[in-house]
CSV table of C-alpha atoms in Angstrom, one decimal:
chain,number,residue,atom,x,y,z
A,1,MET,CA,0.0,0.0,0.0
A,2,ALA,CA,1.2,3.5,-0.8
A,3,SER,CA,2.6,5.7,2.0
A,4,LEU,CA,0.6,8.7,3.3
A,5,ARG,CA,3.0,11.0,1.5
A,6,GLU,CA,2.4,9.2,-1.8
A,7,LEU,CA,-1.4,9.3,-1.2
A,8,SER,CA,-1.3,13.0,-0.5
A,9,GLN,CA,0.3,13.6,-3.9
A,10,LYS,CA,-2.3,11.6,-5.9
A,11,GLU,CA,-5.0,13.3,-7.9
A,12,VAL,CA,-8.3,13.7,-6.0
A,13,LEU,CA,-11.0,12.1,-8.2
A,14,PHE,CA,-13.9,13.3,-6.1
A,15,THR,CA,-14.0,17.1,-6.1
A,16,GLY,CA,-15.6,19.7,-3.9
A,17,GLY,CA,-18.8,21.6,-4.8
A,18,HIS,CA,-21.1,18.7,-4.2
A,19,ARG,CA,-24.3,19.1,-2.1
A,20,LEU,CA,-23.7,16.5,0.6
A,21,CYS,CA,-24.4,17.5,4.2
A,22,ALA,CA,-21.8,18.9,6.6
A,23,GLY,CA,-20.3,15.9,8.4
A,24,CYS,CA,-21.5,13.4,5.8
A,25,PRO,CA,-19.4,10.2,5.8
A,26,ALA,CA,-20.0,9.4,2.1
A,27,PRO,CA,-17.3,11.8,0.6
A,28,ILE,CA,-14.8,10.5,3.2
A,29,VAL,CA,-15.5,6.9,2.0
A,30,VAL,CA,-15.3,7.8,-1.7
A,31,LYS,CA,-12.1,9.7,-1.4
A,32,GLN,CA,-10.4,6.9,0.5
A,33,ALA,CA,-11.6,4.3,-2.0
A,34,LEU,CA,-10.5,6.3,-5.0
A,35,LEU,CA,-7.1,7.0,-3.5
A,36,ALA,CA,-6.6,3.2,-3.1
A,37,ALA,CA,-7.4,2.5,-6.7
A,38,PRO,CA,-4.3,2.3,-9.0
A,39,ARG,CA,-6.1,4.5,-11.6
A,40,ALA,CA,-9.5,6.1,-12.1
A,41,PRO,CA,-12.1,3.2,-11.9
A,42,ILE,CA,-15.4,3.0,-13.6
A,43,ILE,CA,-18.0,4.1,-11.0
A,44,VAL,CA,-21.5,2.6,-11.0
A,45,GLN,CA,-24.1,4.0,-8.6
A,46,PRO,CA,-27.7,3.4,-7.6
A,47,THR,CA,-29.8,6.3,-6.4
A,48,CYS,CA,-28.7,7.3,-2.9
A,49,CYS,CA,-27.6,10.3,-0.9
A,50,LEU,CA,-24.2,10.3,-2.6
A,51,GLU,CA,-25.7,10.1,-6.1
A,52,ILE,CA,-28.3,12.9,-5.8
A,53,SER,CA,-25.7,15.2,-4.1
A,54,SER,CA,-22.8,14.6,-6.4
A,55,ALA,CA,-24.1,13.9,-9.9
A,56,VAL,CA,-27.2,15.9,-10.7
A,57,PHE,CA,-27.0,16.8,-14.5
A,58,PRO,CA,-25.3,18.9,-15.7
A,59,TYR,CA,-23.0,18.9,-12.7
A,60,THR,CA,-20.7,16.2,-11.3
A,61,ALA,CA,-18.1,15.9,-8.6
A,62,TRP,CA,-16.7,12.8,-10.2
A,63,LYS,CA,-13.5,12.8,-12.3
A,64,THR,CA,-14.1,9.2,-13.4
A,65,PRO,CA,-16.3,7.4,-15.8
A,66,TYR,CA,-19.7,7.3,-14.0
A,67,TYR,CA,-22.9,5.5,-14.5
A,68,HIS,CA,-26.1,6.2,-12.5
A,69,ASN,CA,-28.7,3.5,-12.2
A,70,ALA,CA,-32.0,2.7,-10.5
A,71,PHE,CA,-32.1,1.6,-6.9
A,72,GLU,CA,-32.5,-2.0,-7.8
A,73,ASN,CA,-30.1,-2.7,-10.6
A,74,ALA,CA,-26.7,-1.1,-10.0
A,75,ALA,CA,-24.9,-4.5,-9.4
A,76,ALA,CA,-26.5,-5.9,-12.6
A,77,VAL,CA,-25.3,-2.9,-14.6
A,78,ALA,CA,-21.8,-3.3,-13.1
A,79,SER,CA,-21.9,-6.9,-14.1
A,80,GLY,CA,-22.8,-5.9,-17.7
A,81,ILE,CA,-19.9,-3.4,-17.8
A,82,GLU,CA,-17.5,-6.1,-16.7
A,83,ALA,CA,-18.8,-8.5,-19.3
A,84,ALA,CA,-18.5,-5.8,-22.0
A,85,VAL,CA,-14.9,-5.0,-21.0
A,86,LYS,CA,-14.1,-8.7,-21.4
A,87,ALA,CA,-15.8,-8.9,-24.8
A,88,LEU,CA,-14.1,-5.7,-26.1
A,89,LYS,CA,-10.7,-7.0,-25.0
A,90,LYS,CA,-11.3,-10.2,-26.9
A,91,ARG,CA,-12.2,-8.3,-30.0
A,92,GLY,CA,-9.1,-6.1,-29.7
A,93,LYS,CA,-11.0,-2.9,-29.1
A,94,LEU,CA,-9.6,-2.5,-25.6
A,95,ASP,CA,-6.0,-3.2,-24.4
A,96,ALA,CA,-6.0,-6.8,-23.3
A,97,GLY,CA,-3.1,-6.2,-20.9
A,98,LYS,CA,-4.8,-3.3,-19.1
A,99,ASP,CA,-7.0,-3.7,-16.0
A,100,TYR,CA,-10.2,-1.8,-16.0
A,101,TYR,CA,-11.4,-1.4,-12.4
A,102,ILE,CA,-15.1,-1.3,-11.7
A,103,ILE,CA,-16.5,-0.1,-8.4
A,104,CYS,CA,-20.2,0.0,-7.5
A,105,ILE,CA,-21.0,2.3,-4.6
A,106,GLY,CA,-24.4,2.3,-2.9
A,107,GLY,CA,-26.1,3.1,0.4
A,108,ASP,CA,-27.7,0.4,2.6
A,109,GLY,CA,-31.2,1.0,1.2
A,110,GLY,CA,-30.1,0.2,-2.3
A,111,THR,CA,-27.8,-2.6,-1.2
A,112,TYR,CA,-29.4,-4.5,1.8
A,113,ASP,CA,-32.9,-4.2,0.5
A,114,ILE,CA,-34.0,-2.9,-3.0
A,115,GLY,CA,-30.8,-3.9,-4.8
A,116,PHE,CA,-30.1,-7.1,-2.9
A,117,GLN,CA,-31.3,-9.5,-5.7
A,118,ALA,CA,-28.9,-7.9,-8.3
A,119,LEU,CA,-26.0,-7.9,-5.8
A,120,SER,CA,-26.6,-11.6,-4.9
A,121,GLY,CA,-26.5,-12.5,-8.6
A,122,MET,CA,-23.3,-10.5,-9.2
A,123,LEU,CA,-21.6,-12.2,-6.3
A,124,GLU,CA,-22.8,-15.7,-7.3
A,125,ARG,CA,-21.6,-15.3,-10.9
A,126,GLY,CA,-18.2,-14.0,-9.8
A,127,HIS,CA,-18.0,-10.8,-11.9
A,128,ARG,CA,-14.8,-8.9,-11.2
A,129,VAL,CA,-16.5,-5.9,-9.6
A,130,LEU,CA,-16.0,-4.3,-6.2
A,131,TYR,CA,-19.3,-3.4,-4.5
A,132,ILE,CA,-18.9,-0.9,-1.6
A,133,CYS,CA,-21.9,-0.3,0.6
A,134,TYR,CA,-21.6,2.9,2.7
A,135,ASP,CA,-23.8,1.7,5.6
A,136,ASN,CA,-25.6,4.6,7.3
A,137,GLY,CA,-28.4,2.4,8.6
A,138,ALA,CA,-31.5,3.8,7.0
A,139,TYR,CA,-33.0,5.4,3.8
A,140,MET,CA,-31.5,8.8,4.6
A,141,ASN,CA,-32.0,10.2,1.1
A,142,THR,CA,-35.8,9.8,1.2
A,143,GLY,CA,-36.5,10.8,4.8
A,144,ILE,CA,-34.8,8.6,7.3
A,145,GLN,CA,-36.9,5.5,6.9
A,146,ARG,CA,-35.8,2.2,8.4
A,147,SER,CA,-33.9,-0.3,6.3
A,148,GLY,CA,-32.6,-3.8,6.8
A,149,ALA,CA,-29.4,-2.2,8.1
A,150,THR,CA,-31.2,-0.2,10.9
A,151,PRO,CA,-30.2,-1.4,14.3
A,152,TYR,CA,-32.6,-2.8,16.9
A,153,GLY,CA,-34.5,-0.1,18.8
A,154,ALA,CA,-33.4,2.8,16.6
A,155,TRP,CA,-35.8,5.7,15.9
A,156,THR,CA,-36.6,6.4,12.3
A,157,THR,CA,-39.6,8.0,10.6
A,158,THR,CA,-41.0,4.5,10.0
A,159,SER,CA,-40.0,3.0,13.3
A,160,HIS,CA,-41.5,5.4,15.8
A,161,VAL,CA,-40.9,5.5,19.6
A,162,GLY,CA,-44.1,5.4,21.7
A,163,GLU,CA,-46.3,3.3,23.8
A,164,ALA,CA,-46.8,0.6,21.1
A,165,GLN,CA,-43.2,0.2,20.2
A,166,LYS,CA,-39.7,1.5,21.1
A,167,GLY,CA,-38.1,2.0,17.7
A,168,LYS,CA,-37.3,-0.7,15.3
A,169,GLN,CA,-38.3,-4.2,16.5
A,170,GLN,CA,-35.8,-6.3,14.6
A,171,HIS,CA,-32.0,-6.6,14.7
A,172,ARG,CA,-30.1,-5.4,11.6
A,173,LYS,CA,-29.4,-7.8,8.8
A,174,ASP,CA,-25.7,-8.9,8.7
A,175,LEU,CA,-25.1,-8.4,5.0
A,176,ALA,CA,-21.3,-9.1,5.1
A,177,TRP,CA,-22.1,-12.6,6.4
A,178,ILE,CA,-24.7,-13.1,3.7
A,179,ALA,CA,-22.2,-11.9,1.0
A,180,ALA,CA,-19.6,-14.3,2.4
A,181,ALA,CA,-21.9,-17.2,1.7
A,182,HIS,CA,-21.5,-16.4,-2.0
A,183,GLY,CA,-17.8,-17.2,-2.0
A,184,ALA,CA,-16.7,-13.6,-2.7
A,185,TYR,CA,-14.0,-11.6,-1.0
A,186,VAL,CA,-15.8,-9.8,1.8
A,187,ALA,CA,-14.7,-7.2,4.3
A,188,ASN,CA,-16.2,-5.1,7.1
A,189,ALA,CA,-14.5,-1.7,7.4
A,190,SER,CA,-15.0,1.7,9.1
A,191,LEU,CA,-14.1,5.1,7.8
A,192,HIS,CA,-12.1,6.0,11.0
A,193,ASN,CA,-9.5,3.4,10.2
A,194,TRP,CA,-8.6,4.6,6.7
A,195,ARG,CA,-5.5,2.5,6.3
A,196,ASP,CA,-7.5,-0.7,7.0
A,197,PHE,CA,-10.2,0.3,4.6
A,198,MET,CA,-7.9,1.4,1.8
A,199,ARG,CA,-5.9,-1.9,2.1
A,200,LYS,CA,-9.1,-3.8,1.7
A,201,VAL,CA,-10.1,-1.8,-1.4
A,202,GLU,CA,-6.7,-2.4,-2.9
A,203,LYS,CA,-7.0,-6.1,-2.2
A,204,ALA,CA,-10.5,-6.3,-3.6
A,205,LEU,CA,-9.6,-4.6,-6.8
A,206,ASN,CA,-6.9,-7.2,-7.4
A,207,TYR,CA,-9.1,-10.1,-6.5
A,208,GLU,CA,-10.0,-12.5,-9.3
A,209,GLY,CA,-13.8,-12.5,-8.8
A,210,SER,CA,-16.5,-10.5,-7.0
A,211,SER,CA,-15.8,-8.5,-3.8
A,212,PHE,CA,-17.9,-6.7,-1.3
A,213,ILE,CA,-17.0,-4.2,1.4
A,214,ASN,CA,-19.4,-3.0,4.0
A,215,ILE,CA,-18.2,0.2,5.6
A,216,GLN,CA,-19.7,1.9,8.6
A,217,ALA,CA,-20.8,5.4,7.7
A,218,PRO,CA,-22.4,7.4,10.6
A,219,CYS,CA,-25.0,9.9,9.4
A,220,PRO,CA,-25.3,13.1,11.6
A,221,ARG,CA,-28.7,14.0,10.2
A,222,GLY,CA,-30.3,10.5,10.6
A,223,TRP,CA,-28.5,9.4,13.7
A,224,ARG,CA,-28.9,12.7,15.5
A,225,PHE,CA,-25.4,13.6,16.6
A,226,PRO,CA,-23.2,16.8,16.0
A,227,GLU,CA,-21.7,16.9,12.6
A,228,ASN,CA,-18.1,17.1,14.0
A,229,MET,CA,-18.5,13.6,15.6
A,230,THR,CA,-18.8,11.4,12.5
A,231,VAL,CA,-15.4,9.9,12.7
A,232,GLU,CA,-15.6,9.5,16.5
A,233,ILE,CA,-19.0,7.7,16.3
A,234,ALA,CA,-17.4,5.3,13.7
A,235,ARG,CA,-14.5,4.6,16.1
A,236,LEU,CA,-17.0,3.9,18.9
A,237,GLY,CA,-18.8,1.5,16.7
A,238,THR,CA,-15.7,-0.6,16.3
A,239,GLU,CA,-14.5,-0.2,19.9
A,240,THR,CA,-17.8,-1.6,21.2
A,241,CYS,CA,-17.6,-4.4,18.6
A,242,PHE,CA,-21.0,-3.3,17.1
A,243,TYR,CA,-19.2,-2.9,13.8
A,244,PRO,CA,-16.1,-5.1,13.9
A,245,LEU,CA,-13.3,-5.0,11.3
A,246,PHE,CA,-12.8,-8.4,9.5
A,247,GLU,CA,-12.4,-10.0,6.1
A,248,VAL,CA,-13.4,-13.3,4.6
A,249,GLU,CA,-11.4,-15.1,1.9
A,250,ASP,CA,-11.1,-18.6,0.4
A,251,ARG,CA,-14.8,-18.9,-0.5
A,252,GLY,CA,-15.9,-18.3,3.1
A,253,GLN,CA,-13.4,-20.6,4.7
A,254,LYS,CA,-10.9,-18.0,6.0
A,255,TRP,CA,-12.2,-15.5,8.5
A,256,VAL,CA,-9.7,-12.9,9.9
A,257,ILE,CA,-10.5,-10.3,12.5
A,258,ASN,CA,-8.4,-7.2,11.6
A,259,TYR,CA,-8.8,-5.4,14.9
A,260,THR,CA,-9.6,-6.5,18.5
A,261,PRO,CA,-10.2,-3.8,21.1
A,262,LYS,CA,-7.8,-3.9,24.0
A,263,ASN,CA,-10.7,-3.0,26.3
A,264,LYS,CA,-14.1,-3.6,24.6
A,265,LEU,CA,-16.3,-0.7,25.5
A,266,PRO,CA,-20.0,-1.2,26.6
A,267,ILE,CA,-22.5,-0.5,23.9
A,268,THR,CA,-23.8,2.5,25.9
A,269,GLU,CA,-20.7,4.4,24.8
A,270,TYR,CA,-21.8,4.0,21.2
A,271,LEU,CA,-25.5,4.7,21.9
A,272,LYS,CA,-25.4,7.7,24.1
A,273,PRO,CA,-24.2,10.3,21.6
A,274,GLN,CA,-26.9,9.3,19.1
A,275,GLY,CA,-30.3,10.9,19.4
A,276,ARG,CA,-32.0,8.0,17.6
A,277,PHE,CA,-31.3,6.0,20.8
A,278,ALA,CA,-32.2,8.6,23.3
A,279,HIS,CA,-35.2,6.6,24.5
A,280,PHE,CA,-32.9,3.8,25.6
A,281,PHE,CA,-31.9,5.9,28.6
A,282,GLN,CA,-35.4,6.8,29.7
A,283,LYS,CA,-37.1,5.2,32.7
A,284,ASP,CA,-38.0,1.5,32.4
A,285,ASN,CA,-36.2,1.1,29.0
A,286,GLU,CA,-33.1,-0.5,30.4
A,287,TYR,CA,-34.2,-3.8,28.6
A,288,LEU,CA,-33.5,-2.1,25.3
A,289,ILE,CA,-29.8,-1.7,26.2
A,290,GLU,CA,-29.6,-5.2,27.6
A,291,GLU,CA,-31.1,-6.7,24.4
A,292,PHE,CA,-28.8,-4.6,22.2
A,293,GLN,CA,-25.7,-5.5,24.2
A,294,ALA,CA,-26.6,-9.2,24.1
A,295,GLU,CA,-26.9,-9.3,20.3
A,296,VAL,CA,-23.6,-7.4,19.9
A,297,ASP,CA,-21.9,-9.9,22.2
A,298,ARG,CA,-23.5,-12.9,20.4
A,299,ARG,CA,-22.3,-11.8,17.0
A,300,TRP,CA,-18.8,-10.8,18.2
A,301,GLU,CA,-18.4,-14.2,19.9
A,302,HIS,CA,-19.6,-16.0,16.8
A,303,LEU,CA,-17.1,-14.0,14.7
A,304,GLN,CA,-14.3,-14.9,17.1
A,305,ARG,CA,-15.2,-18.6,16.9
A,306,LEU,CA,-15.0,-18.5,13.1
A,307,ALA,CA,-11.7,-16.7,13.1
A,308,LYS,CA,-10.3,-19.3,15.6
A,309,MET,CA,-11.5,-22.2,13.5
A,310,SER,CA,-10.0,-20.6,10.4
A,311,ALA,CA,-6.6,-20.3,12.1
A,312,GLU,CA,-6.5,-24.0,13.2
């Protein structure tokens, strides 16, 4: 991987002037991913916060080839581009010795839910495409509605907090684990640990097959925290093991934990700064914290067992 000095001298392929919110994690994720690429990749993107804020015709913040698609078909379009590149190389219309990198970047709404069928097909067929999901845990673009990535108990505009229910009733879908079942290269990342994320992007782009990276992307607007805390919230997500850093290789047989906290923090450290969990700390709602912590512990222990088995 390039040194920090070398990275600072590379051309920035995602420019200023976009309409993303102050404190938004998406441009941080994009800049890190593009810096990790050997050259300008082909970008494919479903409708999401990032798309509507960076590529509204006739303006664009992207200095790369760029394709905007519907919510549900970005992975299918990326698969088609990869197949077209192969065909054009075979016909001599593209340089057969040159790598053409394809990165699909979507939010959790278009990845966990609406676009999941196309993503599953892409991973199963093994197209050489990197799909990055910037996971902000809800449909932020359309009004903070709950998604399959929304955590248990979180307030959204479609998982209200009141007498009948206390936020979302289900635990979040673990999409990285589902992607791993397809035999692709899979990784969990977090924007606060840029070196880990960029290493995984570089690895994924050189992988002979499909790859999927899920990256924690805290949203100040939807999660209800000050805009200067984005990176800190991401760090707390990893230090509490709510969003662990790991990768999966060898068709799901090799699980590696990339970071283990020296002192695992209680989940309350992650929940307290976020207004979407404010009701957790109200009278008689302690059971919400207990349930949340129990699920975090269960998933972390399961991940540790898989990593231990892989190392044996």
